[in-house]
């Protein structure tokens, strides 16, 4: 699917789609991470009667830095804004949000780390869906050299490359043995054929003893 088609995506028709696109820039107006719940990753909030942060589902929690990044992707047809979060963002940037936040001091959430900047203009295959907020959310990401899976795929070959190599080797060796028979093997084969011929002649002579005796009397 192209980026233009992605912008016109009908979530009632398509639950998830594949789109190959490049990353143009990151939108930092909402920052690139938030303080999340260590259990469910929902954003923690301060209660009016408390200073500690709490989750609406898990009460007071120790904050866990969690990615939430808006980025613009593009191809030759158009550009679109998508959201990438959590483990998918970790996969893209190659580092966890917690480690990146602790790695160096950032004056504000709007400061873009080098680890994020290095993927700008890189092309990926994105798996995208429309979330409950109407945003295009990246649910998986692949290197650009991996084609999107098709609805019909050939049956997998049960033989492994090593097994196929071994089978080809056996066939080659068998052909070589058939083409290059040694002299000793030829002599053994010839002797066996001569022995078989002698046995057949002797057996056929013994089958007609009356004929031999009649011929002697006639002489």
PDB file of C-alpha atoms in Angstrom, residues 18-186:
ATOM      1  CA  UNK A  18       1.685  -3.011   5.065  1.00  0.00           C
ATOM      2  CA  UNK A  19       3.307   0.143   3.768  1.00  0.00           C
ATOM      3  CA  UNK A  20       6.881   0.665   2.574  1.00  0.00           C
ATOM      4  CA  UNK A  21       8.019   4.209   3.335  1.00  0.00           C
ATOM      5  CA  UNK A  22      10.915   6.339   4.541  1.00  0.00           C
ATOM      6  CA  UNK A  23      11.116   8.429   7.718  1.00  0.00           C
ATOM      7  CA  UNK A  24      11.215  12.174   7.066  1.00  0.00           C
ATOM      8  CA  UNK A  25      11.127  13.767  10.523  1.00  0.00           C
ATOM      9  CA  UNK A  26       9.865  13.487  14.096  1.00  0.00           C
ATOM     10  CA  UNK A  27       7.233  15.737  15.606  1.00  0.00           C
ATOM     11  CA  UNK A  28       8.375  16.854  19.050  1.00  0.00           C
ATOM     12  CA  UNK A  29       5.432  19.020  20.145  1.00  0.00           C
ATOM     13  CA  UNK A  30       4.349  16.226  22.517  1.00  0.00           C
ATOM     14  CA  UNK A  31       7.835  14.904  23.241  1.00  0.00           C
ATOM     15  CA  UNK A  32       9.102  11.419  22.423  1.00  0.00           C
ATOM     16  CA  UNK A  33       8.517   9.597  25.723  1.00  0.00           C
ATOM     17  CA  UNK A  34       6.316   9.628  28.788  1.00  0.00           C
ATOM     18  CA  UNK A  35       6.279   8.198  32.300  1.00  0.00           C
ATOM     19  CA  UNK A  36       4.410   4.931  31.989  1.00  0.00           C
ATOM     20  CA  UNK A  37       3.083   2.246  34.280  1.00  0.00           C
ATOM     21  CA  UNK A  38       5.532  -0.637  34.632  1.00  0.00           C
ATOM     22  CA  UNK A  39       2.629  -3.100  34.430  1.00  0.00           C
ATOM     23  CA  UNK A  40       0.417  -1.845  31.595  1.00  0.00           C
ATOM     24  CA  UNK A  41       2.462   1.071  30.120  1.00  0.00           C
ATOM     25  CA  UNK A  42      -0.408   3.525  30.462  1.00  0.00           C
ATOM     26  CA  UNK A  43       0.648   7.077  31.230  1.00  0.00           C
ATOM     27  CA  UNK A  44       0.963   7.826  34.933  1.00  0.00           C
ATOM     28  CA  UNK A  45      -0.720  10.874  36.382  1.00  0.00           C
ATOM     29  CA  UNK A  46      -0.537  12.816  39.630  1.00  0.00           C
ATOM     30  CA  UNK A  47      -3.493  12.610  41.932  1.00  0.00           C
ATOM     31  CA  UNK A  48      -4.730  15.820  43.504  1.00  0.00           C
ATOM     32  CA  UNK A  49      -4.184  14.478  46.997  1.00  0.00           C
ATOM     33  CA  UNK A  50      -0.779  12.885  46.391  1.00  0.00           C
ATOM     34  CA  UNK A  51       2.649  13.704  45.028  1.00  0.00           C
ATOM     35  CA  UNK A  52       3.375  10.214  43.705  1.00  0.00           C
ATOM     36  CA  UNK A  53       2.403   9.150  40.216  1.00  0.00           C
ATOM     37  CA  UNK A  54      -0.304   6.544  39.833  1.00  0.00           C
ATOM     38  CA  UNK A  55      -1.949   4.421  37.171  1.00  0.00           C
ATOM     39  CA  UNK A  56      -5.723   4.335  36.818  1.00  0.00           C
ATOM     40  CA  UNK A  57      -5.532   0.522  36.869  1.00  0.00           C
ATOM     41  CA  UNK A  58      -2.564  -0.193  39.158  1.00  0.00           C
ATOM     42  CA  UNK A  59      -2.471   2.652  41.713  1.00  0.00           C
ATOM     43  CA  UNK A  60       0.916   4.124  42.677  1.00  0.00           C
ATOM     44  CA  UNK A  61       3.751   3.038  40.398  1.00  0.00           C
ATOM     45  CA  UNK A  62       7.433   3.673  39.830  1.00  0.00           C
ATOM     46  CA  UNK A  63       7.578   5.506  36.477  1.00  0.00           C
ATOM     47  CA  UNK A  64       8.951   3.597  33.483  1.00  0.00           C
ATOM     48  CA  UNK A  65      10.106   5.715  30.506  1.00  0.00           C
ATOM     49  CA  UNK A  66       8.080   4.592  27.477  1.00  0.00           C
ATOM     50  CA  UNK A  67       8.346   5.670  23.839  1.00  0.00           C
ATOM     51  CA  UNK A  68       5.556   7.637  22.174  1.00  0.00           C
ATOM     52  CA  UNK A  69       6.834   9.201  18.978  1.00  0.00           C
ATOM     53  CA  UNK A  70       4.984  10.943  16.169  1.00  0.00           C
ATOM     54  CA  UNK A  71       6.856  10.778  12.898  1.00  0.00           C
ATOM     55  CA  UNK A  72       6.270  11.684   9.281  1.00  0.00           C
ATOM     56  CA  UNK A  73       6.792   8.937   6.716  1.00  0.00           C
ATOM     57  CA  UNK A  74       6.836   9.401   2.948  1.00  0.00           C
ATOM     58  CA  UNK A  75       7.132   7.728  -0.414  1.00  0.00           C
ATOM     59  CA  UNK A  76       6.876   9.006  -4.004  1.00  0.00           C
ATOM     60  CA  UNK A  77       3.090   9.414  -3.687  1.00  0.00           C
ATOM     61  CA  UNK A  78       2.626  11.413  -0.463  1.00  0.00           C
ATOM     62  CA  UNK A  79       3.500  11.743   3.211  1.00  0.00           C
ATOM     63  CA  UNK A  80       1.631  10.769   6.385  1.00  0.00           C
ATOM     64  CA  UNK A  81       1.921  11.126  10.146  1.00  0.00           C
ATOM     65  CA  UNK A  82       2.114   7.887  12.122  1.00  0.00           C
ATOM     66  CA  UNK A  83       2.617   7.020  15.777  1.00  0.00           C
ATOM     67  CA  UNK A  84       5.173   4.500  16.987  1.00  0.00           C
ATOM     68  CA  UNK A  85       5.337   3.393  20.625  1.00  0.00           C
ATOM     69  CA  UNK A  86       6.936   1.004  23.078  1.00  0.00           C
ATOM     70  CA  UNK A  87       8.667  -2.117  21.801  1.00  0.00           C
ATOM     71  CA  UNK A  88       8.189  -1.180  18.135  1.00  0.00           C
ATOM     72  CA  UNK A  89      10.082   2.073  18.764  1.00  0.00           C
ATOM     73  CA  UNK A  90      12.767   0.137  20.648  1.00  0.00           C
ATOM     74  CA  UNK A  91      13.128  -2.081  17.591  1.00  0.00           C
ATOM     75  CA  UNK A  92      13.431   0.961  15.316  1.00  0.00           C
ATOM     76  CA  UNK A  93      15.935   2.898  17.435  1.00  0.00           C
ATOM     77  CA  UNK A  94      17.871  -0.112  18.738  1.00  0.00           C
ATOM     78  CA  UNK A  95      17.691   0.921  22.397  1.00  0.00           C
ATOM     79  CA  UNK A  96      15.082   0.867  25.157  1.00  0.00           C
ATOM     80  CA  UNK A  97      13.492   4.145  26.169  1.00  0.00           C
ATOM     81  CA  UNK A  98      14.677   3.706  29.756  1.00  0.00           C
ATOM     82  CA  UNK A  99      18.297   3.253  28.686  1.00  0.00           C
ATOM     83  CA  UNK A 100      18.109   6.161  26.263  1.00  0.00           C
ATOM     84  CA  UNK A 101      16.681   8.517  28.890  1.00  0.00           C
ATOM     85  CA  UNK A 102      19.294   7.422  31.435  1.00  0.00           C
ATOM     86  CA  UNK A 103      22.123   7.548  28.889  1.00  0.00           C
ATOM     87  CA  UNK A 104      22.374  11.332  28.838  1.00  0.00           C
ATOM     88  CA  UNK A 105      20.568  14.376  30.136  1.00  0.00           C
ATOM     89  CA  UNK A 106      17.998  15.936  27.816  1.00  0.00           C
ATOM     90  CA  UNK A 107      16.910  19.502  28.628  1.00  0.00           C
ATOM     91  CA  UNK A 108      13.338  18.820  27.464  1.00  0.00           C
ATOM     92  CA  UNK A 109      11.240  16.022  26.004  1.00  0.00           C
ATOM     93  CA  UNK A 110      11.446  17.899  22.705  1.00  0.00           C
ATOM     94  CA  UNK A 111      15.185  17.257  22.308  1.00  0.00           C
ATOM     95  CA  UNK A 112      15.699  14.577  19.639  1.00  0.00           C
ATOM     96  CA  UNK A 113      18.403  12.039  20.586  1.00  0.00           C
ATOM     97  CA  UNK A 114      21.057  11.001  18.084  1.00  0.00           C
ATOM     98  CA  UNK A 115      19.790   7.426  18.197  1.00  0.00           C
ATOM     99  CA  UNK A 116      16.515   8.655  16.705  1.00  0.00           C
ATOM    100  CA  UNK A 117      18.030  11.025  14.167  1.00  0.00           C
ATOM    101  CA  UNK A 118      20.074   8.247  12.559  1.00  0.00           C
ATOM    102  CA  UNK A 119      16.957   6.552  11.141  1.00  0.00           C
ATOM    103  CA  UNK A 120      15.791   9.660   9.255  1.00  0.00           C
ATOM    104  CA  UNK A 121      15.570   8.972   5.484  1.00  0.00           C
ATOM    105  CA  UNK A 122      15.850   5.238   6.129  1.00  0.00           C
ATOM    106  CA  UNK A 123      13.234   3.040   4.438  1.00  0.00           C
ATOM    107  CA  UNK A 124      11.263   0.341   6.251  1.00  0.00           C
ATOM    108  CA  UNK A 125       8.280  -1.908   5.797  1.00  0.00           C
ATOM    109  CA  UNK A 126       5.669  -0.830   8.343  1.00  0.00           C
ATOM    110  CA  UNK A 127       2.662  -2.767   9.585  1.00  0.00           C
ATOM    111  CA  UNK A 128       0.069  -0.115  10.434  1.00  0.00           C
ATOM    112  CA  UNK A 129      -3.434   0.011  11.878  1.00  0.00           C
ATOM    113  CA  UNK A 130      -5.872   2.752  12.858  1.00  0.00           C
ATOM    114  CA  UNK A 131      -6.136   2.921  16.662  1.00  0.00           C
ATOM    115  CA  UNK A 132      -9.133   3.939  18.765  1.00  0.00           C
ATOM    116  CA  UNK A 133      -8.060   7.603  18.562  1.00  0.00           C
ATOM    117  CA  UNK A 134      -8.068   7.563  14.751  1.00  0.00           C
ATOM    118  CA  UNK A 135      -4.264   7.641  14.595  1.00  0.00           C
ATOM    119  CA  UNK A 136      -2.133   5.545  12.259  1.00  0.00           C
ATOM    120  CA  UNK A 137      -0.247   3.311  14.693  1.00  0.00           C
ATOM    121  CA  UNK A 138       2.820   1.244  13.766  1.00  0.00           C
ATOM    122  CA  UNK A 139       2.361  -2.280  15.143  1.00  0.00           C
ATOM    123  CA  UNK A 140       5.452  -3.855  13.586  1.00  0.00           C
ATOM    124  CA  UNK A 141       8.452  -2.867  11.532  1.00  0.00           C
ATOM    125  CA  UNK A 142      10.698  -4.777   9.131  1.00  0.00           C
ATOM    126  CA  UNK A 143      13.830  -4.063   7.075  1.00  0.00           C
ATOM    127  CA  UNK A 144      13.059  -2.772   3.596  1.00  0.00           C
ATOM    128  CA  UNK A 145      14.422  -5.944   1.898  1.00  0.00           C
ATOM    129  CA  UNK A 146      11.566  -8.051   3.361  1.00  0.00           C
ATOM    130  CA  UNK A 147       8.546  -8.160   1.093  1.00  0.00           C
ATOM    131  CA  UNK A 148       5.076  -7.943   2.586  1.00  0.00           C
ATOM    132  CA  UNK A 149       3.496 -11.382   3.062  1.00  0.00           C
ATOM    133  CA  UNK A 150       0.979 -12.317   0.375  1.00  0.00           C
ATOM    134  CA  UNK A 151      -2.325 -14.045   0.916  1.00  0.00           C
ATOM    135  CA  UNK A 152      -1.113 -17.091  -1.023  1.00  0.00           C
ATOM    136  CA  UNK A 153       2.273 -18.601  -0.362  1.00  0.00           C
ATOM    137  CA  UNK A 154       3.987 -21.655  -1.792  1.00  0.00           C
ATOM    138  CA  UNK A 155       4.261 -24.714   0.395  1.00  0.00           C
ATOM    139  CA  UNK A 156       7.568 -24.646   2.297  1.00  0.00           C
ATOM    140  CA  UNK A 157      10.279 -27.068   1.260  1.00  0.00           C
ATOM    141  CA  UNK A 158      10.698 -29.566   4.098  1.00  0.00           C
ATOM    142  CA  UNK A 159      14.318 -30.283   3.154  1.00  0.00           C
ATOM    143  CA  UNK A 160      16.837 -27.957   4.755  1.00  0.00           C
ATOM    144  CA  UNK A 161      19.701 -26.423   2.677  1.00  0.00           C
ATOM    145  CA  UNK A 162      22.149 -28.847   4.339  1.00  0.00           C
ATOM    146  CA  UNK A 163      19.940 -31.786   3.459  1.00  0.00           C
ATOM    147  CA  UNK A 164      19.550 -30.598  -0.129  1.00  0.00           C
ATOM    148  CA  UNK A 165      23.321 -30.223  -0.408  1.00  0.00           C
ATOM    149  CA  UNK A 166      23.814 -33.758   0.947  1.00  0.00           C
ATOM    150  CA  UNK A 167      21.292 -35.154  -1.540  1.00  0.00           C
ATOM    151  CA  UNK A 168      23.010 -33.421  -4.456  1.00  0.00           C
ATOM    152  CA  UNK A 169      26.365 -34.789  -3.259  1.00  0.00           C
ATOM    153  CA  UNK A 170      25.031 -38.349  -3.172  1.00  0.00           C
ATOM    154  CA  UNK A 171      23.607 -37.995  -6.683  1.00  0.00           C
ATOM    155  CA  UNK A 172      26.904 -36.604  -7.979  1.00  0.00           C
ATOM    156  CA  UNK A 173      28.947 -39.364  -6.340  1.00  0.00           C
ATOM    157  CA  UNK A 174      26.584 -41.995  -7.736  1.00  0.00           C
ATOM    158  CA  UNK A 175      26.960 -40.591 -11.252  1.00  0.00           C
ATOM    159  CA  UNK A 176      30.751 -40.531 -10.887  1.00  0.00           C
ATOM    160  CA  UNK A 177      30.855 -44.182  -9.823  1.00  0.00           C
ATOM    161  CA  UNK A 178      28.738 -45.145 -12.839  1.00  0.00           C
ATOM    162  CA  UNK A 179      30.966 -43.235 -15.284  1.00  0.00           C
ATOM    163  CA  UNK A 180      34.376 -44.293 -13.940  1.00  0.00           C
ATOM    164  CA  UNK A 181      34.412 -48.086 -13.334  1.00  0.00           C
ATOM    165  CA  UNK A 182      37.896 -49.421 -12.593  1.00  0.00           C
ATOM    166  CA  UNK A 183      39.618 -52.170 -14.689  1.00  0.00           C
ATOM    167  CA  UNK A 184      39.417 -54.641 -11.808  1.00  0.00           C
ATOM    168  CA  UNK A 185      35.671 -54.100 -11.593  1.00  0.00           C
ATOM    169  CA  UNK A 186      35.379 -54.704 -15.346  1.00  0.00           C
TER     170      UNK A 186
END
